[in-house]
mmCIF file of C-alpha atoms in Angstrom:
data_model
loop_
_atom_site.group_PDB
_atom_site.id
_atom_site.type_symbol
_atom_site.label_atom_id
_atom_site.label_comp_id
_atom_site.label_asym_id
_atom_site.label_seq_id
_atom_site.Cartn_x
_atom_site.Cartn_y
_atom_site.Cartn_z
ATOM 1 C CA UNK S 1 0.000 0.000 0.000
ATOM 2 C CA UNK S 2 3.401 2.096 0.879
ATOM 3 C CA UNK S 3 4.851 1.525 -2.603
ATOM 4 C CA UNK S 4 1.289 2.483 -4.201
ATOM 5 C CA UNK S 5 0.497 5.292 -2.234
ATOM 6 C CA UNK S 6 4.431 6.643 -3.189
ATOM 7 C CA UNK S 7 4.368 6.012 -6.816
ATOM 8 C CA UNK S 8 1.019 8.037 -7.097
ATOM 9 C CA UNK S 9 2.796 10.936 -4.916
ATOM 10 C CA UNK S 10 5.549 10.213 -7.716
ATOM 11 C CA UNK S 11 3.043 10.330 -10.547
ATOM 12 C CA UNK S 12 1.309 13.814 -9.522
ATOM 13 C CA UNK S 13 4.704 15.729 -8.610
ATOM 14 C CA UNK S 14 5.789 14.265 -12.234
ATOM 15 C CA UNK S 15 2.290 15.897 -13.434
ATOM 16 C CA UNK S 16 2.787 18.753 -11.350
ATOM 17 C CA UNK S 17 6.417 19.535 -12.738
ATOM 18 C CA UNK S 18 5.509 19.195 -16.249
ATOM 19 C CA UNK S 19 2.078 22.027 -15.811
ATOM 20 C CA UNK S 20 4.122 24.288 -14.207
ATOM 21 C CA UNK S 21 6.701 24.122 -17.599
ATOM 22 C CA UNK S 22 3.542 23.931 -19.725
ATOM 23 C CA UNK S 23 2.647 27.543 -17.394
ATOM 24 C CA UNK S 24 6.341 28.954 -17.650
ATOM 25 C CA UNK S 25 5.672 28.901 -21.744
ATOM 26 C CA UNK S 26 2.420 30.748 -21.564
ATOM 27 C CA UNK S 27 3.885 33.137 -19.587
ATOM 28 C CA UNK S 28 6.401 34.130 -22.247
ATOM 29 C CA UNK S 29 5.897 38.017 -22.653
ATOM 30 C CA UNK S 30 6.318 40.346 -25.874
ATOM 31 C CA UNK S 31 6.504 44.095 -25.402
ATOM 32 C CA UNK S 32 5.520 46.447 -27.970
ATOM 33 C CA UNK S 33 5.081 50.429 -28.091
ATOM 34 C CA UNK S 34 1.289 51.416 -26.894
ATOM 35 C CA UNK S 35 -0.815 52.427 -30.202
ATOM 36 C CA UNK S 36 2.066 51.585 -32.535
ATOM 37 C CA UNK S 37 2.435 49.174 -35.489
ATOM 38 C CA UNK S 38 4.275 46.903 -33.099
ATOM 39 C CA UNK S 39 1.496 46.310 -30.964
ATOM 40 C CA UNK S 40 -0.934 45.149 -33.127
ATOM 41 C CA UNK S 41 1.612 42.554 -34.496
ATOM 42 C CA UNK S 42 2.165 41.500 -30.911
ATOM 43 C CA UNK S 43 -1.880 40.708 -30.299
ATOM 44 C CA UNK S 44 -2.930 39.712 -33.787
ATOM 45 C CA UNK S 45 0.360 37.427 -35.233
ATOM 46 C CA UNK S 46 -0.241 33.919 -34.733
ATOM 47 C CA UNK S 47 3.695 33.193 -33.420
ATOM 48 C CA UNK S 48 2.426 35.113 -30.483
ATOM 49 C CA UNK S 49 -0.094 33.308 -29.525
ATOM 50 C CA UNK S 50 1.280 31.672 -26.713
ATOM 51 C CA UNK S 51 3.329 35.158 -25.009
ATOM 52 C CA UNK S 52 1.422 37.897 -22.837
ATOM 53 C CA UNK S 53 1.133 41.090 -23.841
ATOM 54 C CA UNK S 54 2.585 44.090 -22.174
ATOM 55 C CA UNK S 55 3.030 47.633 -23.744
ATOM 56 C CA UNK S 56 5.564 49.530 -22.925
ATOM 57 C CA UNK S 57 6.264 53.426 -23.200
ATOM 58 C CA UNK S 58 8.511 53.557 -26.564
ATOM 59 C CA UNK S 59 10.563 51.407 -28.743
ATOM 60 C CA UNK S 60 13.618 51.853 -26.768
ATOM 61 C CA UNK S 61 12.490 50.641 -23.530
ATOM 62 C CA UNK S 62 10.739 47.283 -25.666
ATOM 63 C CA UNK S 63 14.225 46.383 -26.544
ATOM 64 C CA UNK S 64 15.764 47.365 -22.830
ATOM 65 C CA UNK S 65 13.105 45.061 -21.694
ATOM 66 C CA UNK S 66 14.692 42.371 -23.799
ATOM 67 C CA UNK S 67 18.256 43.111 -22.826
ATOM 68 C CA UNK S 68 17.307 42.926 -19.177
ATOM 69 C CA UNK S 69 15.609 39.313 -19.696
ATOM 70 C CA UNK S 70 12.101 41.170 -17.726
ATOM 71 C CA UNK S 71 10.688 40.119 -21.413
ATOM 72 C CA UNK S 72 11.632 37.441 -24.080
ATOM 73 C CA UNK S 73 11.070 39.275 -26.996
ATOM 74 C CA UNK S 74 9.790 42.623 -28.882
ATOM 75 C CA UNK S 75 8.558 44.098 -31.587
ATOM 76 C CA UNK S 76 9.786 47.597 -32.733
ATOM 77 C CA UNK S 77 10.089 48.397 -36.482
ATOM 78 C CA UNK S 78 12.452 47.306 -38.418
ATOM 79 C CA UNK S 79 14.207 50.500 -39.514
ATOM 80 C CA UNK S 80 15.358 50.712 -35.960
ATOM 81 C CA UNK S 81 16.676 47.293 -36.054
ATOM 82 C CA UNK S 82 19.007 48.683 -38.563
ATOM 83 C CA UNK S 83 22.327 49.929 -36.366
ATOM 84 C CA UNK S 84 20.530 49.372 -33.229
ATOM 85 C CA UNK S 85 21.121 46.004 -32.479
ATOM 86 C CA UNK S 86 23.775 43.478 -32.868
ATOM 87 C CA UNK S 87 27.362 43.679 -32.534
ATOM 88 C CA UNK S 88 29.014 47.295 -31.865
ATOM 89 C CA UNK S 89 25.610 48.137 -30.459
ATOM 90 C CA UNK S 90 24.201 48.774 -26.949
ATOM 91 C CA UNK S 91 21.772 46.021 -27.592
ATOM 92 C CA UNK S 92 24.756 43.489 -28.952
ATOM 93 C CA UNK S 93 23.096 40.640 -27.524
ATOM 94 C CA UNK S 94 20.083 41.022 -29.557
ATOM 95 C CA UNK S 95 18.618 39.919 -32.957
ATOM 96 C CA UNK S 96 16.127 39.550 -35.276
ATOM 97 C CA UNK S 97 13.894 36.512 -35.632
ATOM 98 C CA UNK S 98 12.372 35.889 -39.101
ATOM 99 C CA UNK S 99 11.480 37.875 -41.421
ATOM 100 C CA UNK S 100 8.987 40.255 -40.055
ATOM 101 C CA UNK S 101 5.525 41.197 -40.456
ATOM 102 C CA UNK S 102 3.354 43.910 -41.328
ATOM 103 C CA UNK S 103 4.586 45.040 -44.723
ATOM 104 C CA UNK S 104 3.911 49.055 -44.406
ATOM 105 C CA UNK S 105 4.848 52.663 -45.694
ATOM 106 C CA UNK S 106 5.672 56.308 -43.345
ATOM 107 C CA UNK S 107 4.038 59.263 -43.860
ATOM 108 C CA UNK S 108 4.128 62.374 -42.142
ATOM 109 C CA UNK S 109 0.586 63.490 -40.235
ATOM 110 C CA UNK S 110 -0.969 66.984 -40.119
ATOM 111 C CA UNK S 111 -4.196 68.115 -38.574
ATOM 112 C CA UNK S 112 -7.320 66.875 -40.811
ATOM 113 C CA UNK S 113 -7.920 69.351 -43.698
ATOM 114 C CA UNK S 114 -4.572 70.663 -43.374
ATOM 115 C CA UNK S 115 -3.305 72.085 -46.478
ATOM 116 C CA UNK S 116 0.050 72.476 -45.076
ATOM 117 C CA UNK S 117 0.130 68.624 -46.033
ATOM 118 C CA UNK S 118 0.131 69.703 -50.261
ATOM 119 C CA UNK S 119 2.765 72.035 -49.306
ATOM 120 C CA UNK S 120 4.747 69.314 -47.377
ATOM 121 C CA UNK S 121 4.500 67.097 -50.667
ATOM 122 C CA UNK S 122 5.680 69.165 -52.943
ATOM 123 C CA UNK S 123 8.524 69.402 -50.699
ATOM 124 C CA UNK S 124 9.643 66.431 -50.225
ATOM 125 C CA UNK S 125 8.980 65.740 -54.150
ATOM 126 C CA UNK S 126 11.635 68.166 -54.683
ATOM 127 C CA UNK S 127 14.248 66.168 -52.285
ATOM 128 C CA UNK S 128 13.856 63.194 -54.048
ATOM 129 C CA UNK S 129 14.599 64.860 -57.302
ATOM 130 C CA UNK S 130 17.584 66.497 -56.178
ATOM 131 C CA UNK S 131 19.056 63.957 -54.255
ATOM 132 C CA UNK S 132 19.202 65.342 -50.846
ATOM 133 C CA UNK S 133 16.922 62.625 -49.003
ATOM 134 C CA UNK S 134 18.595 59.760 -50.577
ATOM 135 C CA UNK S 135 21.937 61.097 -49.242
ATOM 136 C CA UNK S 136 20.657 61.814 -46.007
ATOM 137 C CA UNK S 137 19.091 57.816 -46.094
ATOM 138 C CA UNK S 138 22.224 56.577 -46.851
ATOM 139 C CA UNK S 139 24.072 58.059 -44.086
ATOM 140 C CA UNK S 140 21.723 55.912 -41.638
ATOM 141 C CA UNK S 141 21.974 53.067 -44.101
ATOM 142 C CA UNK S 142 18.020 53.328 -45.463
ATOM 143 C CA UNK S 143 18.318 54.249 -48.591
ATOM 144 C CA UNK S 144 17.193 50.914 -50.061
ATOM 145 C CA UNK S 145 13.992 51.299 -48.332
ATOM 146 C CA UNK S 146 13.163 55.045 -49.180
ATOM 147 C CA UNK S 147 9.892 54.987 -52.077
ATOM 148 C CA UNK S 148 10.290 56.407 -55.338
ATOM 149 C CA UNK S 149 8.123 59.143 -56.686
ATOM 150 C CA UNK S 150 4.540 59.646 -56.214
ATOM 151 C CA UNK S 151 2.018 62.326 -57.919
ATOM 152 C CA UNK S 152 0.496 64.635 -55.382
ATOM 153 C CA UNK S 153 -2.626 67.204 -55.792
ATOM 154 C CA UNK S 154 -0.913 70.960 -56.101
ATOM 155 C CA UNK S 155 -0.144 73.147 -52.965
ATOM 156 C CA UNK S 156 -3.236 75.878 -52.552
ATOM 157 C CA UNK S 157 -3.212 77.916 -49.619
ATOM 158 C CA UNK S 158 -6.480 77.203 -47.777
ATOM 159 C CA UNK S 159 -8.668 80.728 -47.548
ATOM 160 C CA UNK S 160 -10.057 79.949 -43.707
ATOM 161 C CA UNK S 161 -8.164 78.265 -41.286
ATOM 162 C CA UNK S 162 -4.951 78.005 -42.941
ATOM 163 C CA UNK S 163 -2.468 75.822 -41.416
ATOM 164 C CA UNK S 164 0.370 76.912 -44.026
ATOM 165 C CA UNK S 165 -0.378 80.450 -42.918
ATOM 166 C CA UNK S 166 -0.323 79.562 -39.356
ATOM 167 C CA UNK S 167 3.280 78.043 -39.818
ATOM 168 C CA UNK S 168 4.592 80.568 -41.472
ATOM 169 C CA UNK S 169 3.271 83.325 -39.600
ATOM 170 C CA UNK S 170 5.400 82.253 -36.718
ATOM 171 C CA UNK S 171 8.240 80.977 -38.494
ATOM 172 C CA UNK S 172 9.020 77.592 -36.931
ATOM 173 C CA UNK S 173 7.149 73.939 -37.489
ATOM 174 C CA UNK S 174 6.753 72.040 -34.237
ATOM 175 C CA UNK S 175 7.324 68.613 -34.951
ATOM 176 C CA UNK S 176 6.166 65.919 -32.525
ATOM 177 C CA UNK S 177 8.522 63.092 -31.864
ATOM 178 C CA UNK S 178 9.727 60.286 -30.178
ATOM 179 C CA UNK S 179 13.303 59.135 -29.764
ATOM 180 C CA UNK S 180 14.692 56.473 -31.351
ATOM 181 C CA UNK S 181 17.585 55.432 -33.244
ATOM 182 C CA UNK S 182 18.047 55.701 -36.636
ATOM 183 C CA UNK S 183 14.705 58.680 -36.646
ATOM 184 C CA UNK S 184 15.386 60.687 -34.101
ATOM 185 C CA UNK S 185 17.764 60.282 -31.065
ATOM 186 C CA UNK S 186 20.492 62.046 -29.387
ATOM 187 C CA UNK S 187 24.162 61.366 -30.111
ATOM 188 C CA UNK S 188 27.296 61.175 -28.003
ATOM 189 C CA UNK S 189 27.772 65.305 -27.979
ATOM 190 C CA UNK S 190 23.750 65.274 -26.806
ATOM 191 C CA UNK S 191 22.783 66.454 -30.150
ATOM 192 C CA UNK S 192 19.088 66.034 -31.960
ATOM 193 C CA UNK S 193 20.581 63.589 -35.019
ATOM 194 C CA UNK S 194 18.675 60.818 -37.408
ATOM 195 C CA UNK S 195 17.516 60.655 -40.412
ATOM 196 C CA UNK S 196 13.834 62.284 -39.437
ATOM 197 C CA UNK S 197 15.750 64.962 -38.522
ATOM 198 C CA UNK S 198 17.889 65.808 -40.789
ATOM 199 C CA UNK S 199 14.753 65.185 -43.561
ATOM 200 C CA UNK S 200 12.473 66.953 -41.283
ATOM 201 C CA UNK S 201 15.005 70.259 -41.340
ATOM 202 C CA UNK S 202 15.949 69.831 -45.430
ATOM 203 C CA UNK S 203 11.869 70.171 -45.950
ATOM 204 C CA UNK S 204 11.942 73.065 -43.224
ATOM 205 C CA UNK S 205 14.633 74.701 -45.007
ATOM 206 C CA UNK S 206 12.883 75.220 -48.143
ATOM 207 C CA UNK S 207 9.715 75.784 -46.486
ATOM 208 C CA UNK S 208 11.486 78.929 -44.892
ATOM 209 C CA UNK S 209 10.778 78.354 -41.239
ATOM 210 C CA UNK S 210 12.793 76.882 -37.809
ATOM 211 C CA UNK S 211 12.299 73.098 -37.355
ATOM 212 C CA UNK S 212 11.412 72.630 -33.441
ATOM 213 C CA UNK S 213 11.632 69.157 -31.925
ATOM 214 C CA UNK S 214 9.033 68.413 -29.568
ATOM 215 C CA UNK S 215 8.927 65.032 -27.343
ATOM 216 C CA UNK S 216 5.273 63.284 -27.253
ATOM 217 C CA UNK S 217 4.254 60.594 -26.246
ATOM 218 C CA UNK S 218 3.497 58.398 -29.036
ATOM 219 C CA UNK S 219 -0.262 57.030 -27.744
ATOM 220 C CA UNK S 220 -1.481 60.997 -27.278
ATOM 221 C CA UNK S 221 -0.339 62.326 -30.370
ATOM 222 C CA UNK S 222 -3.046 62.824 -32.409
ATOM 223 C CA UNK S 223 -4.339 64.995 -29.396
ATOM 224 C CA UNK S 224 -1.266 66.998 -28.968
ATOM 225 C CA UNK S 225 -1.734 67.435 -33.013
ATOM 226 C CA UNK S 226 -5.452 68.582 -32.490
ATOM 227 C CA UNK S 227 -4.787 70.809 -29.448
ATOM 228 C CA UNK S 228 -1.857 72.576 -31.861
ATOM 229 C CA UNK S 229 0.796 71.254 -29.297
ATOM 230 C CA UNK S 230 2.210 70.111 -32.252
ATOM 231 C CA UNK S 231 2.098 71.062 -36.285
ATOM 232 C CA UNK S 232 2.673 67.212 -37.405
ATOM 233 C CA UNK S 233 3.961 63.397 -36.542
ATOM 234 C CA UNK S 234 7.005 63.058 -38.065
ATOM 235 C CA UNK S 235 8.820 60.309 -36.126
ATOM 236 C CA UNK S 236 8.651 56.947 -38.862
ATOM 237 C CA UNK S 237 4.452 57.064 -38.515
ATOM 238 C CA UNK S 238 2.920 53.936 -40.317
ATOM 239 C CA UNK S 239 0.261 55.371 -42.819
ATOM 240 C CA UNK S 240 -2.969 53.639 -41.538
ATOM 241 C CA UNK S 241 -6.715 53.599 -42.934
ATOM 242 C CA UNK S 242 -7.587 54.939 -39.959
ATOM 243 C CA UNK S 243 -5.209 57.687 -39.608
ATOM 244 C CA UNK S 244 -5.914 58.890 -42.935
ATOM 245 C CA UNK S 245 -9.718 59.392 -41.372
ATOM 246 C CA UNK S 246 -8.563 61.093 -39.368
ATOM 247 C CA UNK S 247 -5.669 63.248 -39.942
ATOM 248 C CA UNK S 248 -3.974 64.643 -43.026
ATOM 249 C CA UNK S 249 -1.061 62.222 -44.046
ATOM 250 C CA UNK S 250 1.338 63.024 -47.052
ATOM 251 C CA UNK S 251 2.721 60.944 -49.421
ATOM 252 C CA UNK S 252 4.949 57.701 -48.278
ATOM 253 C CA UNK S 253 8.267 58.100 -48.656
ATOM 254 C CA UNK S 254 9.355 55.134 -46.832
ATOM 255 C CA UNK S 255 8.771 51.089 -46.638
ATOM 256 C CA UNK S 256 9.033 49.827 -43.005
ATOM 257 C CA UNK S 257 7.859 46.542 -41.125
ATOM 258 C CA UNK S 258 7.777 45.341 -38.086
ATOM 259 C CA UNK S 259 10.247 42.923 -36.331
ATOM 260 C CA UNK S 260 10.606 40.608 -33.557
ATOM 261 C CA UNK S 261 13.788 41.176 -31.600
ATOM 262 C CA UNK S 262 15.122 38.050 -29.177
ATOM 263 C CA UNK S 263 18.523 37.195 -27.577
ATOM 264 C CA UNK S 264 20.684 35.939 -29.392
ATOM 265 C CA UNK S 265 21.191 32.251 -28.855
#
């Protein structure tokens, strides 16, 4: 009765031991940006399936959550992938798994109606033609992902409620970002570098007005857009059906997707 009454003991422990692995693998967690591209990979992909959710503040801090081991993987885009991680890196232990998901294009956003957006366009239209944002994508290594050419409706000043007029009448666009490497993040001297930058003050520069950098968080930006915190998202925004409801977005001069970021094995 001993040796029965032990091998059952053995038997549940055994069953016990293996529910608590099956529990440790469910547990898996994924972190993603709130109300990014990222996220809705991390909820809606199939290989996550069997990880919890948790959103985290910005793309940074997904893949400091990974380098810690507090998470076993992320999803962040894939431009930032590019020169963030991997060897020579702050995040050398890390790497991408597959080949991504969520084939999609950036735009820049402006309030809805905005025909500061036209003006935008035309713009950047001209930097493509001249060169200037394909050498500015190649010094952050993206130039095989910028977009070619695309035909836009002509720039006409709006007669009420002109956001070009508002822009220019105070000389500066305030330009609502995030920070992240290769877009927009601070370099070893503490200086505003990346390649939205340096695009963001080439447009700015033939526009004739100041380009000011403003920090937002990324989940309340189309109110800081509506409230006129901001003039426009320009921090690598995926161009959305619903963000073309409701905001102005300009053409896509980018091709992005996300990526899931692990350890390295």
């Amino acid at each position: 009765m001993k040796k029965l009454l032990a091998l059952v003991m053995a038997v549940l422990m055994m069953a016990t031991i293996f529910a608590g692995c099956g529990d440790k693998a469910e547990k898996m967690i994924v972190v993603a940006e709130k109300e990014s591209a990222g996220e809705e990979v991390a909820q809606k992909e199939a290989d996550f399936e069997d990880y919890k959710y948790t959103a985290v503040d910005t793309q940074s801090k997904a893949l400091t959550e990974v380098k810690s081991g507090t998470a076993d993987a992320a999803v962040v885009d894939y431009v930032m992938s590019i020169g963030s991680i991997g060897e020579g890196t702050d995040y050398a232990d890390l790497v991408v798994e597959g080949d991504g998901y969520s084939e999609e294009e950036y735009g820049i956003a402006f309030r809805k109606g905005s025909d500061l957006t036209a003006k935008i366009n035309e713009i950047i239209r001209e930097l493509k033609a001249d060169g200037t944002l394909k050498t500015v994508a190649e010094k952050y290594k993206l130039q095989d992902i910028l977009l070619g050419d695309k035909e836009t409706d002509a720039f006409v000043q709006s007669e009420t409620d002109s956001d070009y007029k508002y822009v220019m009448d105070k000389g500066e666009l305030v330009i609502g970002i995030t920070y992240f490497a290769p877009m927009n993040y601070e370099n070893e001297d503490g200086e505003l570098v990346g390649f939205e930058t340096e695009f963001a003050k080439a447009v700015c520069a033939k526009l004739g007005v100041n380009a000011k950098f403003q920090e937002i968080s990324w989940a309340a930006k189309e109110t800081e857009l509506e409230a006129k915190n901001i003039d426009c998202i320009w921090n690598g925004m995926t161009i959305t059906e619903k963000r073309e409801e409701n905001m102005s977005v300009s053409i896509p001069y980018m091709q992005n997707k996300q990526v899931k970021v692990v350890k390295s094995k």
